[in-house]
mmCIF file of C-alpha atoms in Angstrom:
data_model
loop_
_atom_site.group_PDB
_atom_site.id
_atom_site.type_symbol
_atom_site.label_atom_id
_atom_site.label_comp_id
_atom_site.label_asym_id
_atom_site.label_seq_id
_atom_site.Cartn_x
_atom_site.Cartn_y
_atom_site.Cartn_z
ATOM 1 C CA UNK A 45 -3.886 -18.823 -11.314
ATOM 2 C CA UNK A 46 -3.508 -15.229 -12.171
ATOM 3 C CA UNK A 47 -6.403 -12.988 -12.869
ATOM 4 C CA UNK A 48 -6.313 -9.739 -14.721
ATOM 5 C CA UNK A 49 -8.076 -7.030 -13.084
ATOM 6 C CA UNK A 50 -10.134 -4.249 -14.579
ATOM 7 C CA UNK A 51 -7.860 -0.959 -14.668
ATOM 8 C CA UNK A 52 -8.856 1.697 -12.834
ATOM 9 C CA UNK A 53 -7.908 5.083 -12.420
ATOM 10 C CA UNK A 54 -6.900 7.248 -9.761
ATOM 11 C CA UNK A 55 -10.419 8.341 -9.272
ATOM 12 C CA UNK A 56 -10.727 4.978 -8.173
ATOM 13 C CA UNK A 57 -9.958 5.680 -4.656
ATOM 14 C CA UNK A 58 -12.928 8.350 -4.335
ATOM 15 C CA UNK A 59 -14.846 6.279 -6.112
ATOM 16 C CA UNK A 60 -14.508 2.502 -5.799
ATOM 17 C CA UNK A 61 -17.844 0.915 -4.038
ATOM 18 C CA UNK A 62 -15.091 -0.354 -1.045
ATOM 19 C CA UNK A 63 -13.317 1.986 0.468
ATOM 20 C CA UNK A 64 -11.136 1.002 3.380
ATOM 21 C CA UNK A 65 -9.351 4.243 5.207
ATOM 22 C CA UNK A 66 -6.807 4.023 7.538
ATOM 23 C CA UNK A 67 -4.299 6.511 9.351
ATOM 24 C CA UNK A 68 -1.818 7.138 11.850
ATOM 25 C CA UNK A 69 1.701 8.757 12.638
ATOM 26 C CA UNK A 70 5.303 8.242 12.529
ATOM 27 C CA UNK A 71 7.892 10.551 14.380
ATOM 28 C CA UNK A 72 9.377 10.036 10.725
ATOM 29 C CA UNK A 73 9.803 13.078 8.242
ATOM 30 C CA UNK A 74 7.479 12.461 5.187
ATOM 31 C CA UNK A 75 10.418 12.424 3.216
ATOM 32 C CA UNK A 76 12.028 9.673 4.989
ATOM 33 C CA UNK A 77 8.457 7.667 4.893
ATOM 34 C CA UNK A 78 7.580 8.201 1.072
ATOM 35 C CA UNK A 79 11.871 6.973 0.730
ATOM 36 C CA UNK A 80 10.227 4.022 2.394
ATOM 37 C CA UNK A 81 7.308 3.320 0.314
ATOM 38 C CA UNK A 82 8.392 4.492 -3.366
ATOM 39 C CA UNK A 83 11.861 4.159 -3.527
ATOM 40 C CA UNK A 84 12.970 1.319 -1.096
ATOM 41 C CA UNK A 85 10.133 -1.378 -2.716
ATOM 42 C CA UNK A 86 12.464 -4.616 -1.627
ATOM 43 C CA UNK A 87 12.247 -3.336 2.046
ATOM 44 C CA UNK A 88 8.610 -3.806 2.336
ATOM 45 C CA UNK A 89 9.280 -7.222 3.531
ATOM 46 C CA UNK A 90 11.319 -6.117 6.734
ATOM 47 C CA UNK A 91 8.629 -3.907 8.232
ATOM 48 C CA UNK A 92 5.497 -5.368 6.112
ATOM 49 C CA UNK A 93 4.459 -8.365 8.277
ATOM 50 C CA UNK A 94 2.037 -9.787 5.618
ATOM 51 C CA UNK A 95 4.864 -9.174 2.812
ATOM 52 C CA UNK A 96 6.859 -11.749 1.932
ATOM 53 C CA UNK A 97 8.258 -10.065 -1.555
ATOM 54 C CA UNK A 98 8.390 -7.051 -2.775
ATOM 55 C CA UNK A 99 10.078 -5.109 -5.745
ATOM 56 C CA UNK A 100 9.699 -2.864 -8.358
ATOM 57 C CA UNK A 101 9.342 -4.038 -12.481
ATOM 58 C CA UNK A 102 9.429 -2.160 -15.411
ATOM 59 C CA UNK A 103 12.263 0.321 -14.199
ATOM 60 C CA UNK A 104 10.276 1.106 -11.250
ATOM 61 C CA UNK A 105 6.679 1.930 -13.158
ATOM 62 C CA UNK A 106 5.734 -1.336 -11.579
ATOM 63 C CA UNK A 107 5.985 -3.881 -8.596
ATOM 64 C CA UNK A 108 5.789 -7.268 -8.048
ATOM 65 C CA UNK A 109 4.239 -7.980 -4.266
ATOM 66 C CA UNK A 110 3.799 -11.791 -2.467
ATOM 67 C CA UNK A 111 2.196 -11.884 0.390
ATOM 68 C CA UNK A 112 1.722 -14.916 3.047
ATOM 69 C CA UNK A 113 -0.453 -17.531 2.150
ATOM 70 C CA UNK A 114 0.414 -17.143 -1.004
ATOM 71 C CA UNK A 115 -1.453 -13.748 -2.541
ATOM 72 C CA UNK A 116 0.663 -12.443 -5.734
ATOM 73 C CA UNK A 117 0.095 -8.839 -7.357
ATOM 74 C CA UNK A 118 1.348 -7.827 -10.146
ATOM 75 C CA UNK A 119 1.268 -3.661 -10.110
ATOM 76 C CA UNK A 120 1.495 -0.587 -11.964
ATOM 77 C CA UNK A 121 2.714 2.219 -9.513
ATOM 78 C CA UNK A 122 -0.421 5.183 -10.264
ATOM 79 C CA UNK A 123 1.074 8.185 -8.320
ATOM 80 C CA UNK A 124 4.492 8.620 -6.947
ATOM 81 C CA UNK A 125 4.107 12.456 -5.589
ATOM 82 C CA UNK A 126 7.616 12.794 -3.378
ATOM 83 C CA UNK A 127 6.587 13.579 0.107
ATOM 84 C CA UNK A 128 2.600 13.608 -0.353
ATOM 85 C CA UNK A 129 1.736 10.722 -2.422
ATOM 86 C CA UNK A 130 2.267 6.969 -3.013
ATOM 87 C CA UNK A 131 -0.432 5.009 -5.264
ATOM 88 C CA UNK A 132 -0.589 1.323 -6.988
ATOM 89 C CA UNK A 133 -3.098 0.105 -8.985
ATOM 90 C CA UNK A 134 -3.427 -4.126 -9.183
ATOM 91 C CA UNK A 135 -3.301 -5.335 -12.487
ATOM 92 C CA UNK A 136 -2.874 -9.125 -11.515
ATOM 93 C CA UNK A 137 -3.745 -10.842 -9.081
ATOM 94 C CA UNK A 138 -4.404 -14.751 -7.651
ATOM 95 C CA UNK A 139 -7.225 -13.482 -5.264
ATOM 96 C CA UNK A 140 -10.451 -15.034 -6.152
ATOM 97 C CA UNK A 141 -13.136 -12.549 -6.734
ATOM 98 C CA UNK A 142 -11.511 -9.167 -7.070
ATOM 99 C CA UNK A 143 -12.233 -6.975 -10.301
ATOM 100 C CA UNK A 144 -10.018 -3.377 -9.349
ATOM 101 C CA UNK A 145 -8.167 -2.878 -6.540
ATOM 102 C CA UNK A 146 -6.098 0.614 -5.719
ATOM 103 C CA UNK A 147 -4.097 1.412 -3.104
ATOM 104 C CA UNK A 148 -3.218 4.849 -2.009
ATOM 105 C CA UNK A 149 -0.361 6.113 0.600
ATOM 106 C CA UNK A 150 -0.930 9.612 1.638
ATOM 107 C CA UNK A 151 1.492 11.830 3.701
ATOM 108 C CA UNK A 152 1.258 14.821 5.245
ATOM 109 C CA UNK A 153 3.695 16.704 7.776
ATOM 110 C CA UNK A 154 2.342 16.133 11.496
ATOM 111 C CA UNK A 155 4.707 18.376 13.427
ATOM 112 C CA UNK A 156 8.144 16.767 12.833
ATOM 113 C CA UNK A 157 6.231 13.438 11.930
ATOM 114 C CA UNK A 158 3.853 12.367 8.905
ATOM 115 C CA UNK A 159 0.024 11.764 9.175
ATOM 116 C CA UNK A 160 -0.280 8.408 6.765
ATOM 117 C CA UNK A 161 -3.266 7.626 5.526
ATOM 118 C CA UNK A 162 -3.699 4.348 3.938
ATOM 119 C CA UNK A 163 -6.905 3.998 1.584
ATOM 120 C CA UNK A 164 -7.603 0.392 0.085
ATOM 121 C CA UNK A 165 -10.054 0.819 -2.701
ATOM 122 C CA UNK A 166 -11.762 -2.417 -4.352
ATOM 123 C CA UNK A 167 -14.484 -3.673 -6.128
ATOM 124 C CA UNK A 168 -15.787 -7.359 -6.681
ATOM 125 C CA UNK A 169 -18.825 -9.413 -6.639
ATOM 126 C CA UNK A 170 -21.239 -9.120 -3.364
ATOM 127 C CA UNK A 171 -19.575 -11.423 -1.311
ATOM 128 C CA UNK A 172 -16.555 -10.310 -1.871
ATOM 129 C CA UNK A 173 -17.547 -7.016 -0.980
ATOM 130 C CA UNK A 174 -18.879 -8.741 2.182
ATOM 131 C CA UNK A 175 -15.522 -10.170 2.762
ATOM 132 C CA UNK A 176 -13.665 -6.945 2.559
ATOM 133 C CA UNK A 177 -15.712 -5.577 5.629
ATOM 134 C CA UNK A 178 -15.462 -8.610 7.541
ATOM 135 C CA UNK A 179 -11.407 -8.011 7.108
ATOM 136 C CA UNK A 180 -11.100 -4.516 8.131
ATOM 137 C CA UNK A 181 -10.156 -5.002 11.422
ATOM 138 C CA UNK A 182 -7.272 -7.680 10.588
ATOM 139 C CA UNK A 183 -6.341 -5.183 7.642
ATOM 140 C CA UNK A 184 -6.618 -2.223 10.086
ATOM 141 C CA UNK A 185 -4.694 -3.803 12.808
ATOM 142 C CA UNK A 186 -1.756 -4.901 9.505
ATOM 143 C CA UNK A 187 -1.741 -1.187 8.754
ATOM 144 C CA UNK A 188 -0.825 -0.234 11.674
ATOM 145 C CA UNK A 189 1.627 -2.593 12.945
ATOM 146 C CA UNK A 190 3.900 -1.875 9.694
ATOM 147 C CA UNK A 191 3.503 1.918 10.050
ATOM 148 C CA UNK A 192 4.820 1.189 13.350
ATOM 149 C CA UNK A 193 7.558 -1.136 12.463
ATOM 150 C CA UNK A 194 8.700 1.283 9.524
ATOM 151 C CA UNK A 195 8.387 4.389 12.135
ATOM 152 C CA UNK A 196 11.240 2.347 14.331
ATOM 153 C CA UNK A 197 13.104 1.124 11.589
ATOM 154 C CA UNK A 198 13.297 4.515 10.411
ATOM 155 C CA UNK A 199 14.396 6.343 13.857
ATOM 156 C CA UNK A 200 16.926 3.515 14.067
ATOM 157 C CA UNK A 201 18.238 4.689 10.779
ATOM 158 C CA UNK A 202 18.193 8.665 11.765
ATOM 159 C CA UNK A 203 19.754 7.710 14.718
ATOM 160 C CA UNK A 204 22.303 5.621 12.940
ATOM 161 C CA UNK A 205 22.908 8.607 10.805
ATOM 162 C CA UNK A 206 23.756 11.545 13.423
#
């Protein structure tokens, strides 16, 4: 059954009580990454692993994400800086225990690459809190693997293009 979660703000992500930061880098342009995130929603699925859905609502101001197992959000998109910045906020969700959840995507040039940084911000009851840290390695390792699988799926496409 879906919850409604408490809406938060983009302040959120400084200052949420979980915080869960992760980075890397893609020989992709930021451009071509933020194309990825913002504007191509339905392609989550092909370089997501967890993703088994994705795509935008209300004209793009939201999305609509399912993931395996059977996790459903219901978003409003918070930030959607071309290049830089790429930031959800969950409004509804079928996670027990969750009360706010924000995602951030931030990009910055890394030579000819991007630097993305990833921040899941969260709150919820103790032991869901407890929860959260026990999953950071699975989420970090999920992170990475689909920057990785976008990065290829990306040079693939420039390479397609030339």
């Amino acid at each position: 059954m879906a919850r409604r979660l408490r809406p938060v703000g983009l302040d959120f992500i400084d200052d949420a009580p979980v915080r869960l930061v992760f980075a890397t880098e893609t020989a992709a342009p930021p451009e071509a990454v933020y194309q990825a995130l913002a504007r191509e929603v339905e392609g989550w699925a092909d370089w997501f692993g967890a993703v088994t859905l994705a795509r935008p609502t209300h004209g793009g101001a939201g999305r609509e994400i399912r993931l395996r197992g059977g996790v459903r959000f219901e978003e409003t998109v918070m930030a959607s800086d071309p290049e830089r910045r790429y930031a959800y906020r969950v409004d509804t969700t079928n996670v027990p225990g969750v009360r706010a959840l924000l995602e951030e995507w931030r990009l910055t040039p890394a030579g000819t690459g991007t630097h993305v940084r990833w921040t899941f911000a969260a709150d919820g009851p103790a032991l869901f809190r407890l929860g959260l840290a026990a999953a950071r390695p699975g989420l970090g390792h999920s992170f990475r693997t689909a920057v990785r699988a976008l990065d290829r799926r990306l040079t693939a496409r420039r390479g397609a293009d030339q």
